[in-house]
Tab-separated table of C-alpha atoms (C1' of nucleotides) in Angstrom:
chain	number	residue	atom	x	y	z
A	22	MET	CA	41.992	12.666	1.679
A	23	GLN	CA	40.634	15.869	0.160
A	24	ALA	CA	41.881	14.973	-3.301
A	25	ASN	CA	38.449	13.624	-4.182
A	26	ALA	CA	36.662	16.830	-3.400
A	27	ASP	CA	36.696	18.169	-6.939
A	28	ARG	CA	36.565	15.066	-9.079
A	29	ARG	CA	33.938	12.584	-10.262
A	30	ASN	CA	34.416	8.954	-9.437
A	31	THR	CA	35.242	7.155	-12.683
A	32	ARG	CA	34.092	3.766	-11.445
A	33	PRO	CA	30.641	2.894	-12.776
A	34	GLY	CA	29.622	2.673	-9.149
A	35	LEU	CA	26.229	3.482	-7.774
A	36	ASP	CA	25.277	5.567	-4.832
A	37	GLU	CA	22.151	5.780	-2.752
A	38	ALA	CA	20.602	8.658	-4.665
A	39	THR	CA	20.997	6.852	-7.983
A	40	VAL	CA	19.395	3.715	-6.602
A	41	ILE	CA	16.456	5.642	-5.183
A	42	ARG	CA	15.957	7.579	-8.401
A	43	ALA	CA	15.893	4.353	-10.393
A	44	ALA	CA	13.397	2.927	-7.938
A	45	ALA	CA	11.264	6.028	-8.372
A	46	ASP	CA	11.116	5.466	-12.119
A	47	LEU	CA	10.129	1.868	-11.512
A	48	VAL	CA	7.321	2.541	-9.061
A	49	ASP	CA	5.848	5.266	-11.217
A	50	ALA	CA	5.789	2.891	-14.173
A	51	GLU	CA	4.857	-0.360	-12.449
A	52	GLY	CA	3.295	0.547	-9.137
A	53	LEU	CA	4.626	0.652	-5.621
A	54	GLU	CA	3.367	-2.746	-4.529
A	55	THR	CA	5.261	-4.760	-7.111
A	56	LEU	CA	8.614	-3.073	-6.500
A	57	ASN	CA	11.312	-5.669	-5.993
A	58	LEU	CA	15.063	-5.645	-5.711
A	59	ALA	CA	15.653	-8.033	-8.594
A	60	GLN	CA	13.986	-5.715	-11.077
A	61	LEU	CA	15.673	-2.677	-9.583
A	62	ALA	CA	19.100	-4.334	-9.731
A	63	ALA	CA	18.544	-5.376	-13.340
A	64	LYS	CA	17.637	-1.813	-14.275
A	65	LEU	CA	20.946	-0.693	-12.768
A	66	LYS	CA	22.918	-3.521	-14.448
A	67	VAL	CA	23.932	-4.993	-11.159
A	68	LYS	CA	23.196	-8.138	-9.170
A	69	THR	CA	20.647	-7.908	-6.398
A	70	PRO	CA	22.997	-8.191	-3.395
A	71	SER	CA	25.098	-5.302	-4.668
A	72	LEU	CA	22.270	-2.939	-3.843
A	73	TYR	CA	22.920	-3.587	-0.184
A	74	ASN	CA	26.111	-1.558	-0.476
A	75	HIS	CA	23.973	1.529	-0.892
A	76	VAL	CA	20.593	0.961	0.712
A	77	SER	CA	19.281	-1.086	3.603
A	78	GLY	CA	17.354	-3.603	1.569
A	79	LEU	CA	13.896	-3.189	0.199
A	80	ASP	CA	12.695	-1.249	3.177
A	81	GLY	CA	15.601	1.144	2.828
A	82	VAL	CA	14.526	1.776	-0.742
A	83	ARG	CA	10.993	2.448	0.438
A	84	ARG	CA	12.213	4.888	3.071
A	85	GLY	CA	14.277	6.677	0.474
A	86	LEU	CA	11.328	6.828	-1.893
A	87	ALA	CA	9.159	8.337	0.819
A	88	ALA	CA	11.638	11.132	1.426
A	89	LEU	CA	12.205	11.749	-2.268
A	90	GLY	CA	8.501	11.760	-2.996
A	91	ALA	CA	7.664	14.189	-0.225
A	92	ARG	CA	10.522	16.476	-1.221
A	93	ALA	CA	9.488	16.458	-4.886
A	94	LEU	CA	5.893	17.200	-3.985
A	95	GLY	CA	7.007	20.073	-1.784
A	96	GLU	CA	9.083	21.579	-4.563
A	97	ARG	CA	6.234	21.261	-6.996
A	98	LEU	CA	3.835	22.951	-4.620
A	99	MET	CA	6.313	25.685	-3.878
A	100	ARG	CA	6.815	26.441	-7.539
A	101	ALA	CA	3.070	26.497	-8.131
A	102	ALA	CA	2.225	28.761	-5.238
A	103	VAL	CA	5.002	31.300	-5.336
A	104	GLY	CA	3.744	34.749	-6.134
A	105	LYS	CA	0.084	33.842	-5.845
A	106	SER	CA	-2.253	34.599	-3.013
A	107	GLY	CA	-5.789	34.003	-1.934
A	108	ALA	CA	-8.081	31.915	-4.095
A	109	GLU	CA	-5.663	31.941	-6.987
A	110	GLY	CA	-2.951	30.509	-4.762
A	111	VAL	CA	-5.187	27.820	-3.341
A	112	PHE	CA	-6.306	26.696	-6.776
A	113	ALA	CA	-2.740	26.688	-8.063
A	114	LEU	CA	-1.680	24.606	-5.092
A	115	ALA	CA	-4.526	22.167	-5.405
A	116	ASN	CA	-3.995	21.706	-9.121
A	117	ALA	CA	-0.270	21.183	-8.657
A	118	TYR	CA	-0.955	18.622	-5.951
A	119	ARG	CA	-3.254	16.613	-8.166
A	120	ALA	CA	-1.021	16.896	-11.207
A	121	TYR	CA	1.988	15.718	-9.271
A	122	ALA	CA	0.189	12.707	-7.819
A	123	LYS	CA	-1.065	11.676	-11.228
A	124	GLU	CA	2.314	12.107	-12.904
A	125	HIS	CA	4.110	10.208	-10.139
A	126	PRO	CA	1.572	7.814	-8.670
A	127	GLY	CA	4.145	5.393	-7.297
A	128	LEU	CA	6.354	8.010	-5.744
A	129	TYR	CA	3.350	9.842	-4.377
A	130	ALA	CA	2.028	6.660	-2.758
A	131	ALA	CA	5.486	5.940	-1.350
A	132	SER	CA	5.552	9.313	0.382
A	133	LEU	CA	2.474	8.445	2.451
A	134	ARG	CA	4.023	5.841	4.732
A	135	VAL	CA	4.198	6.439	8.449
A	136	PRO	CA	7.468	8.332	8.954
A	137	GLU	CA	10.033	6.607	11.161
A	138	PRO	CA	11.481	9.088	13.652
A	139	ASP	CA	14.930	8.638	12.098
A	140	ASN	CA	13.721	9.472	8.594
A	141	THR	CA	14.443	13.141	9.132
A	142	ASP	CA	14.380	13.905	5.416
A	143	LEU	CA	10.801	12.724	5.166
A	144	ILE	CA	9.733	14.543	8.302
A	145	ALA	CA	11.314	17.771	7.123
A	146	ALA	CA	9.680	17.468	3.703
A	147	ASP	CA	6.277	16.832	5.296
A	148	GLU	CA	6.708	19.916	7.415
A	149	GLU	CA	7.623	21.973	4.411
A	150	ILE	CA	4.478	20.874	2.601
A	151	LEU	CA	2.414	21.875	5.585
A	152	GLY	CA	4.228	25.210	5.702
A	153	ILE	CA	3.380	25.943	2.083
A	154	LEU	CA	-0.272	25.206	2.704
A	155	ARG	CA	-0.304	27.497	5.692
A	156	ALA	CA	1.417	30.257	3.765
A	157	VAL	CA	-1.119	30.137	0.972
A	158	LEU	CA	-3.957	30.227	3.489
A	159	ALA	CA	-2.405	33.107	5.409
A	160	PRO	CA	-4.368	35.851	3.566
A	161	TYR	CA	-7.553	34.516	5.112
A	162	HIS	CA	-6.408	35.726	8.534
A	163	LEU	CA	-7.463	32.650	10.417
A	164	GLN	CA	-7.180	32.858	14.175
A	165	GLY	CA	-5.692	30.332	16.543
A	166	ASP	CA	-6.117	26.721	15.511
A	167	ALA	CA	-8.315	27.682	12.595
A	168	LEU	CA	-5.333	27.918	10.274
A	169	THR	CA	-4.287	24.407	11.199
A	170	HIS	CA	-7.808	23.134	10.666
A	171	ALA	CA	-8.018	24.799	7.277
A	172	ALA	CA	-4.629	23.492	6.166
A	173	ARG	CA	-5.604	19.983	7.197
A	174	ALA	CA	-8.906	20.275	5.388
A	175	LEU	CA	-7.200	21.402	2.208
A	176	ARG	CA	-4.615	18.640	2.349
A	177	SER	CA	-7.247	16.044	3.164
A	178	LEU	CA	-9.450	17.138	0.317
A	179	ALA	CA	-6.622	17.137	-2.209
A	180	HIS	CA	-5.152	13.857	-1.039
A	181	GLY	CA	-8.511	12.174	-0.662
A	182	PHE	CA	-9.713	13.190	-4.076
A	183	VAL	CA	-6.572	12.144	-5.892
A	184	SER	CA	-6.222	8.956	-3.936
A	185	LEU	CA	-9.802	7.913	-4.644
A	186	GLU	CA	-9.416	8.930	-8.263
A	187	LEU	CA	-6.315	6.775	-8.668
A	188	ALA	CA	-8.013	3.894	-6.878
A	189	GLY	CA	-10.950	4.048	-9.257
A	190	GLY	CA	-13.212	4.924	-6.347
A	191	PHE	CA	-15.444	7.334	-8.241
A	192	GLY	CA	-17.680	5.054	-10.191
A	193	MET	CA	-19.616	7.601	-12.162
A	194	PRO	CA	-18.393	9.112	-15.393
A	195	THR	CA	-19.094	12.695	-14.401
A	196	ASP	CA	-16.149	14.915	-15.218
A	197	LEU	CA	-13.477	14.578	-12.576
A	198	ASP	CA	-11.798	17.898	-13.302
A	199	ALA	CA	-15.071	19.694	-12.695
A	200	SER	CA	-15.628	17.800	-9.451
A	201	TYR	CA	-12.177	18.678	-8.204
A	202	ARG	CA	-12.614	22.323	-9.056
A	203	ALA	CA	-15.983	22.365	-7.339
A	204	SER	CA	-14.575	20.674	-4.238
A	205	ILE	CA	-11.822	23.213	-3.859
A	206	ARG	CA	-14.238	26.019	-4.468
A	207	MET	CA	-16.436	24.748	-1.637
A	208	LEU	CA	-13.531	25.006	0.733
A	209	LEU	CA	-12.710	28.475	-0.522
A	210	THR	CA	-16.272	29.636	-0.190
A	211	SER	CA	-16.190	28.746	3.485
A	212	LEU	CA	-12.908	30.513	3.991
A	213	GLU	CA	-14.272	33.653	2.378
A	214	TYR	CA	-17.619	33.430	4.047
A	215	GLY	CA	-15.776	32.932	7.284
A	216	ASP	CA	-18.678	31.646	9.326
A	217	TRP	CA	-17.599	28.030	9.639
A	218	GLN	CA	-15.570	28.431	12.794
A	219	PRO	CA	-17.145	26.901	15.910
A	220	GLU	CA	-15.225	28.903	18.447
A	221	HIS	CA	-15.550	32.186	16.625
A	222	PRO	CA	-12.443	34.360	16.658
A	223	ALA	CA	-12.602	36.534	19.730
A	224	GLU	CA	-12.557	39.738	17.783
B	25	MET	CA	-29.774	-33.168	-1.900
B	26	GLN	CA	-31.879	-31.039	0.414
B	27	ALA	CA	-30.964	-33.133	3.448
B	28	ASN	CA	-28.252	-30.670	4.324
B	29	ALA	CA	-30.536	-27.691	4.364
B	30	ASP	CA	-31.311	-27.868	8.058
B	31	ARG	CA	-28.106	-29.184	9.564
B	32	ARG	CA	-24.653	-27.922	10.325
B	33	ASN	CA	-21.769	-29.666	8.632
B	34	THR	CA	-19.907	-31.612	11.307
B	35	ARG	CA	-16.630	-31.600	9.421
B	36	PRO	CA	-14.381	-28.820	10.611
B	37	GLY	CA	-14.448	-27.547	7.066
B	38	LEU	CA	-13.998	-23.985	6.028
B	39	ASP	CA	-15.781	-21.924	3.466
B	40	GLU	CA	-14.890	-18.732	1.677
B	41	ALA	CA	-16.703	-16.421	4.059
B	42	THR	CA	-14.922	-17.910	7.062
B	43	VAL	CA	-11.546	-17.519	5.408
B	44	ILE	CA	-12.226	-13.905	4.497
B	45	ARG	CA	-13.489	-13.095	7.961
B	46	ALA	CA	-10.369	-14.557	9.524
B	47	ALA	CA	-8.259	-12.546	7.094
B	48	ALA	CA	-10.177	-9.428	8.099
B	49	ASP	CA	-9.263	-9.982	11.742
B	50	LEU	CA	-5.648	-10.442	10.741
B	51	VAL	CA	-5.322	-7.318	8.636
B	52	ASP	CA	-7.021	-5.164	11.236
B	53	ALA	CA	-4.578	-6.428	13.854
B	54	GLU	CA	-1.379	-6.649	11.809
B	55	GLY	CA	-1.864	-4.450	8.776
B	56	LEU	CA	-2.823	-5.179	5.204
B	57	GLU	CA	0.700	-5.255	3.778
B	58	THR	CA	1.980	-8.093	5.904
B	59	LEU	CA	-0.970	-10.396	5.266
B	60	ASN	CA	0.237	-13.821	4.194
B	61	LEU	CA	-1.344	-17.192	3.633
B	62	ALA	CA	0.848	-19.030	6.129
B	63	GLN	CA	-0.365	-16.902	9.006
B	64	LEU	CA	-3.944	-17.062	7.805
B	65	ALA	CA	-3.820	-20.841	7.472
B	66	ALA	CA	-2.323	-21.191	10.951
B	67	LYS	CA	-5.114	-19.088	12.408
B	68	LEU	CA	-7.608	-21.452	10.812
B	69	LYS	CA	-5.681	-24.590	11.947
B	70	VAL	CA	-5.073	-25.681	8.429
B	71	LYS	CA	-2.066	-26.007	6.113
B	72	THR	CA	-1.484	-23.268	3.585
B	73	PRO	CA	-2.469	-25.128	0.407
B	74	SER	CA	-5.843	-26.049	1.894
B	75	LEU	CA	-6.917	-22.438	1.592
B	76	TYR	CA	-6.910	-22.846	-2.169
B	77	ASN	CA	-10.032	-24.967	-1.860
B	78	HIS	CA	-11.935	-21.842	-0.882
B	79	VAL	CA	-10.167	-18.794	-2.270
B	80	SER	CA	-8.031	-18.057	-5.304
B	81	GLY	CA	-4.775	-17.559	-3.476
B	82	LEU	CA	-3.612	-14.425	-1.783
B	83	ASP	CA	-5.151	-12.199	-4.382
B	84	GLY	CA	-8.487	-13.914	-3.955
B	85	VAL	CA	-8.306	-13.142	-0.261
B	86	ARG	CA	-7.571	-9.517	-1.061
B	87	ARG	CA	-10.509	-9.322	-3.437
B	88	GLY	CA	-12.757	-10.812	-0.796
B	89	LEU	CA	-11.487	-8.374	1.795
B	90	ALA	CA	-12.207	-5.451	-0.517
B	91	ALA	CA	-15.815	-6.525	-0.950
B	92	LEU	CA	-16.289	-7.258	2.742
B	93	GLY	CA	-14.725	-3.958	3.744
B	94	ALA	CA	-16.830	-1.895	1.391
B	95	ARG	CA	-19.982	-3.705	2.448
B	96	ALA	CA	-19.231	-3.227	6.144
B	97	LEU	CA	-18.519	0.451	5.627
B	98	GLY	CA	-21.760	0.848	3.735
B	99	GLU	CA	-23.743	-0.788	6.515
B	100	ARG	CA	-22.097	1.366	9.102
B	101	LEU	CA	-22.841	4.519	7.167
B	102	MET	CA	-26.403	3.455	6.586
B	103	ARG	CA	-26.987	2.844	10.265
B	104	ALA	CA	-25.446	6.194	11.146
B	105	ALA	CA	-27.406	8.226	8.630
B	106	VAL	CA	-30.839	6.701	8.837
B	107	GLY	CA	-33.400	9.117	10.148
B	108	LYS	CA	-31.091	12.103	10.057
B	109	SER	CA	-31.064	14.880	7.545
B	110	GLY	CA	-29.160	18.005	6.674
B	111	ALA	CA	-26.162	18.996	8.724
B	112	GLU	CA	-26.933	16.443	11.400
B	113	GLY	CA	-26.915	13.685	8.812
B	114	VAL	CA	-23.675	14.828	7.230
B	115	PHE	CA	-21.914	14.959	10.584
B	116	ALA	CA	-23.257	11.565	11.571
B	117	LEU	CA	-22.053	10.140	8.284
B	118	ALA	CA	-18.639	11.708	8.502
B	119	ASN	CA	-18.133	10.585	12.074
B	120	ALA	CA	-19.217	7.053	11.265
B	121	TYR	CA	-16.849	6.995	8.313
B	122	ARG	CA	-13.888	8.003	10.424
B	123	ALA	CA	-14.801	5.696	13.295
B	124	TYR	CA	-15.115	2.736	10.976
B	125	ALA	CA	-11.773	3.360	9.304
B	126	LYS	CA	-10.036	3.659	12.651
B	127	GLU	CA	-11.656	0.551	14.079
B	128	HIS	CA	-10.897	-1.492	10.955
B	129	PRO	CA	-7.804	0.041	9.398
B	130	GLY	CA	-6.786	-3.073	7.526
B	131	LEU	CA	-10.193	-3.853	6.157
B	132	TYR	CA	-10.746	-0.225	5.263
B	133	ALA	CA	-7.461	-0.079	3.375
B	134	ALA	CA	-8.343	-3.330	1.617
B	135	SER	CA	-11.583	-1.835	0.327
B	136	LEU	CA	-9.717	0.876	-1.576
B	137	ARG	CA	-8.171	-1.278	-4.277
B	138	VAL	CA	-9.100	-0.738	-7.903
B	139	PRO	CA	-12.187	-2.899	-8.421
B	140	GLU	CA	-11.869	-5.643	-11.038
B	141	PRO	CA	-14.919	-5.667	-13.302
B	142	ASP	CA	-15.796	-9.174	-12.083
B	143	ASN	CA	-15.771	-8.184	-8.417
B	144	THR	CA	-19.444	-7.316	-8.536
B	145	ASP	CA	-19.800	-7.412	-4.752
B	146	LEU	CA	-17.242	-4.662	-4.385
B	147	ILE	CA	-18.714	-2.576	-7.162
B	148	ALA	CA	-22.193	-2.871	-5.699
B	149	ALA	CA	-20.960	-1.933	-2.230
B	150	ASP	CA	-19.130	1.101	-3.619
B	151	GLU	CA	-22.282	2.200	-5.351
B	152	GLU	CA	-24.272	1.827	-2.183
B	153	ILE	CA	-21.830	4.024	-0.297
B	154	LEU	CA	-22.144	6.663	-2.959
B	155	GLY	CA	-25.917	6.368	-2.781
B	156	ILE	CA	-25.940	6.983	0.948
B	157	LEU	CA	-23.813	10.071	0.532
B	158	ARG	CA	-26.133	11.399	-2.132
B	159	ALA	CA	-29.200	10.688	-0.018
B	160	VAL	CA	-27.808	12.593	2.926
B	161	LEU	CA	-26.942	15.523	0.689
B	162	ALA	CA	-30.350	15.499	-0.979
B	163	PRO	CA	-31.884	18.142	1.337
B	164	TYR	CA	-29.494	20.704	-0.103
B	165	HIS	CA	-31.343	20.573	-3.411
B	166	LEU	CA	-28.268	20.550	-5.584
B	167	GLN	CA	-28.887	20.843	-9.298
B	168	GLY	CA	-27.384	18.796	-12.087
B	169	ASP	CA	-23.847	17.596	-11.476
B	170	ALA	CA	-23.586	19.611	-8.295
B	171	LEU	CA	-24.843	16.712	-6.214
B	172	THR	CA	-22.159	14.492	-7.652
B	173	HIS	CA	-19.510	17.107	-6.998
B	174	ALA	CA	-20.659	17.534	-3.409
B	175	ALA	CA	-20.768	13.799	-2.766
B	176	ARG	CA	-17.265	13.417	-4.140
B	177	ALA	CA	-16.028	16.301	-2.048
B	178	LEU	CA	-17.492	14.803	1.102
B	179	ARG	CA	-16.047	11.373	0.394
B	180	SER	CA	-12.693	12.843	-0.511
B	181	LEU	CA	-12.550	14.917	2.617
B	182	ALA	CA	-13.490	12.024	4.884
B	183	HIS	CA	-11.204	9.535	3.193
B	184	GLY	CA	-8.342	11.970	2.877
B	185	PHE	CA	-8.485	13.031	6.481
B	186	VAL	CA	-8.663	9.528	7.889
B	187	SER	CA	-6.081	8.206	5.537
B	188	LEU	CA	-3.602	10.953	6.393
B	189	GLU	CA	-4.397	10.542	10.057
B	190	LEU	CA	-3.677	6.825	9.939
B	191	ALA	CA	-0.511	7.448	7.939
B	192	GLY	CA	0.755	9.876	10.551
B	193	GLY	CA	0.640	12.647	7.984
B	194	PHE	CA	-0.473	15.388	10.349
B	195	GLY	CA	2.679	16.255	12.198
B	196	MET	CA	1.321	18.781	14.611
B	197	PRO	CA	-0.316	17.878	17.889
B	198	THR	CA	-3.357	20.088	17.402
B	199	ASP	CA	-6.517	18.185	18.250
B	200	LEU	CA	-7.518	15.956	15.362
B	201	ASP	CA	-11.163	15.655	16.376
B	202	ALA	CA	-11.507	19.416	16.256
B	203	SER	CA	-9.828	19.585	12.853
B	204	TYR	CA	-12.134	16.946	11.462
B	205	ARG	CA	-15.205	18.672	12.802
B	206	ALA	CA	-14.020	21.985	11.380
B	207	SER	CA	-13.297	20.417	7.985
B	208	ILE	CA	-16.756	18.966	7.701
B	209	ARG	CA	-18.276	22.205	8.849
B	210	MET	CA	-16.445	24.040	6.082
B	211	LEU	CA	-18.073	21.812	3.525
B	212	LEU	CA	-21.455	22.281	5.133
B	213	THR	CA	-21.088	26.027	5.241
B	214	SER	CA	-20.595	26.059	1.490
B	215	LEU	CA	-23.573	23.848	0.927
B	216	GLU	CA	-25.754	26.122	2.991
B	217	TYR	CA	-24.320	29.299	1.598
B	218	GLY	CA	-24.878	27.840	-1.842
B	219	ASP	CA	-22.688	30.210	-3.763
B	220	TRP	CA	-19.868	27.820	-4.612
B	221	GLN	CA	-21.309	26.551	-7.850
B	222	PRO	CA	-19.571	27.760	-11.014
B	223	GLU	CA	-22.380	27.083	-13.418
B	224	HIS	CA	-25.107	28.448	-11.227
B	225	PRO	CA	-28.339	26.453	-11.221
B	226	ALA	CA	-30.519	27.780	-14.036
B	227	GLU	CA	-33.374	28.666	-11.796
C	9	DT	C1'	-21.927	-50.986	1.904
C	10	DT	C1'	-20.216	-48.472	-1.768
C	11	DG	C1'	-18.919	-44.922	-4.745
C	12	DA	C1'	-18.509	-39.900	-5.763
C	13	DT	C1'	-17.118	-35.513	-4.159
C	14	DA	C1'	-14.846	-32.182	-1.815
C	15	DA	C1'	-11.532	-30.874	1.496
C	16	DA	C1'	-7.636	-31.749	3.560
C	17	DC	C1'	-2.712	-33.211	3.259
C	18	DT	C1'	2.420	-33.881	1.630
C	19	DA	C1'	5.870	-32.893	-1.629
C	20	DA	C1'	7.921	-30.057	-4.958
C	21	DT	C1'	8.901	-25.749	-7.490
C	22	DG	C1'	9.702	-20.900	-8.157
C	23	DT	C1'	10.451	-16.182	-6.762
C	24	DG	C1'	12.368	-12.905	-3.992
C	25	DA	C1'	14.953	-10.964	0.217
C	26	DT	C1'	18.775	-11.302	2.794
C	27	DT	C1'	23.473	-12.695	4.660
C	28	DA	C1'	28.210	-14.474	4.372
C	29	DG	C1'	32.301	-14.537	2.398
C	30	DC	C1'	35.296	-13.900	-1.682
C	31	DT	C1'	37.369	-10.865	-5.417
C	32	DT	C1'	38.964	-6.749	-7.389
C	33	DA	C1'	38.954	-1.904	-8.926
C	34	DT	C1'	40.172	2.409	-7.149
C	35	DA	C1'	42.534	5.842	-4.454
C	36	DA	C1'	45.968	7.146	-1.137
C	37	DC	C1'	50.483	6.816	0.203
C	38	DT	C1'	55.140	5.526	-0.190
D	3	DA	C1'	55.966	2.683	-10.184
D	4	DG	C1'	54.602	-0.275	-6.259
D	5	DT	C1'	51.784	-1.252	-2.172
D	6	DT	C1'	47.824	-1.436	0.437
D	7	DA	C1'	43.233	-0.342	2.455
D	8	DT	C1'	38.668	0.294	1.249
D	9	DA	C1'	34.577	-0.068	-0.872
D	10	DA	C1'	31.852	-2.085	-4.466
D	11	DG	C1'	30.932	-5.729	-6.854
D	12	DC	C1'	30.231	-10.835	-7.181
D	13	DT	C1'	28.754	-15.994	-6.148
D	14	DA	C1'	26.707	-19.182	-3.123
D	15	DA	C1'	23.592	-20.321	0.367
D	16	DT	C1'	19.499	-19.760	3.263
D	17	DC	C1'	14.867	-18.542	4.404
D	18	DA	C1'	10.087	-17.163	3.764
D	19	DC	C1'	6.165	-17.505	1.055
D	20	DA	C1'	3.003	-18.478	-2.915
D	21	DT	C1'	1.529	-21.765	-5.798
D	22	DT	C1'	0.682	-26.360	-8.166
D	23	DA	C1'	0.436	-31.407	-8.513
D	24	DG	C1'	-0.924	-35.421	-6.835
D	25	DT	C1'	-2.539	-38.277	-2.878
D	26	DT	C1'	-5.535	-39.435	1.045
D	27	DT	C1'	-9.785	-39.375	3.476
D	28	DA	C1'	-14.090	-37.752	5.467
D	29	DT	C1'	-18.772	-37.086	4.262
D	30	DC	C1'	-22.903	-37.738	1.664
D	31	DA	C1'	-26.126	-40.054	-1.430
D	32	DA	C1'	-27.452	-44.182	-3.416
DNA sequence: TTGATAAACTAATGTGATTAGCTTATAACT
DNA sequence: AGTTATAAGCTAATCACATTAGTTTATCAA
């Protein structure tokens, strides 16, 4: 029973994590939409039905990708933001967000699906991302719901920019790095200026 | 030749616009991902292969949806922004953007695909949207690339917020309308404050 | 009335997901 | 060492859907 606690399985067998990781490589290289089990099985040197021993079909793979993608993004943001505060922290966060999405476009897209209530991994990872944003914004001493509003604005801006960039939605050739920097700076200016809140903090 | 100019065709025949419109209804009701030709054909009381007389398969439908969606969004924005300027115009635009995306989630999502160079309708519609944004931001007298940066920031914020909202990406229950309003106001505050530009306008 | 055209249809093919049921390597236990 | 249960793999079959080929037929122009 507990004999297997300290030993690697010698069978060339797969497990769920391996399948999901392989799928992640595929979607980053080929796109999320064209993901299919035949290609995934071939990459793992296995026949398609064998995958069902480890994941619940194609949708199970997608659920796993969502959780993995959100977790990886969270780790990346955490690493970028640790030890930084204020404007420096916000810029570091925003740059890490964009860099991650561009390095892992398929996995990033996969993480944006509506979370099923039973996908607790995904939900937890989403909450951690939100927590990091809030932590970086903490120095601005936002009152009440203002911190939530600001965190949502920052996430929306980062996600929206990257998502439009990847979708080719910015027609013009004007430098995208400069636009992103400027966009983040606009948000920061408001936070520093402090006068954007409708219901002004009581005191 | 010109005998048909003033008369409706009595055959129950379809045309491309009718097919795309029916597809638009479907994707708004059922989602973009699950769109399929069998369902679309059934809705039009026709067998699946008959659709190929009017559109180039499923991908042709998707291309048509992208163009229709972008055009409809542009019209909506235009109607919302006409006659308004400054902060009022920006809010009207942002609210119209969000309302449109929530009323037509499938069509909105369809409009975000990477535009093929030959999809001139889509490209033109995208440019018109950008033009409306720039027009509404004109009163802020932004110099050089700053107008482009601001337009991109506004689009990114609106798209990002709505897209995350539709994807269930905001876990918390805090009022979404208030967050959206606050996010837009942050952008506006920067525009009015004016001090967010790195390369400050020369004069 | 007749012939051309376009739009519909049926039939067939291919890809991909999924399920059922069989086979066998591995690990636990004698 | 031998036995057995389990889990992981496999083949075969089914179903849904997209797409193409080839046929039929309604409409329009002569």
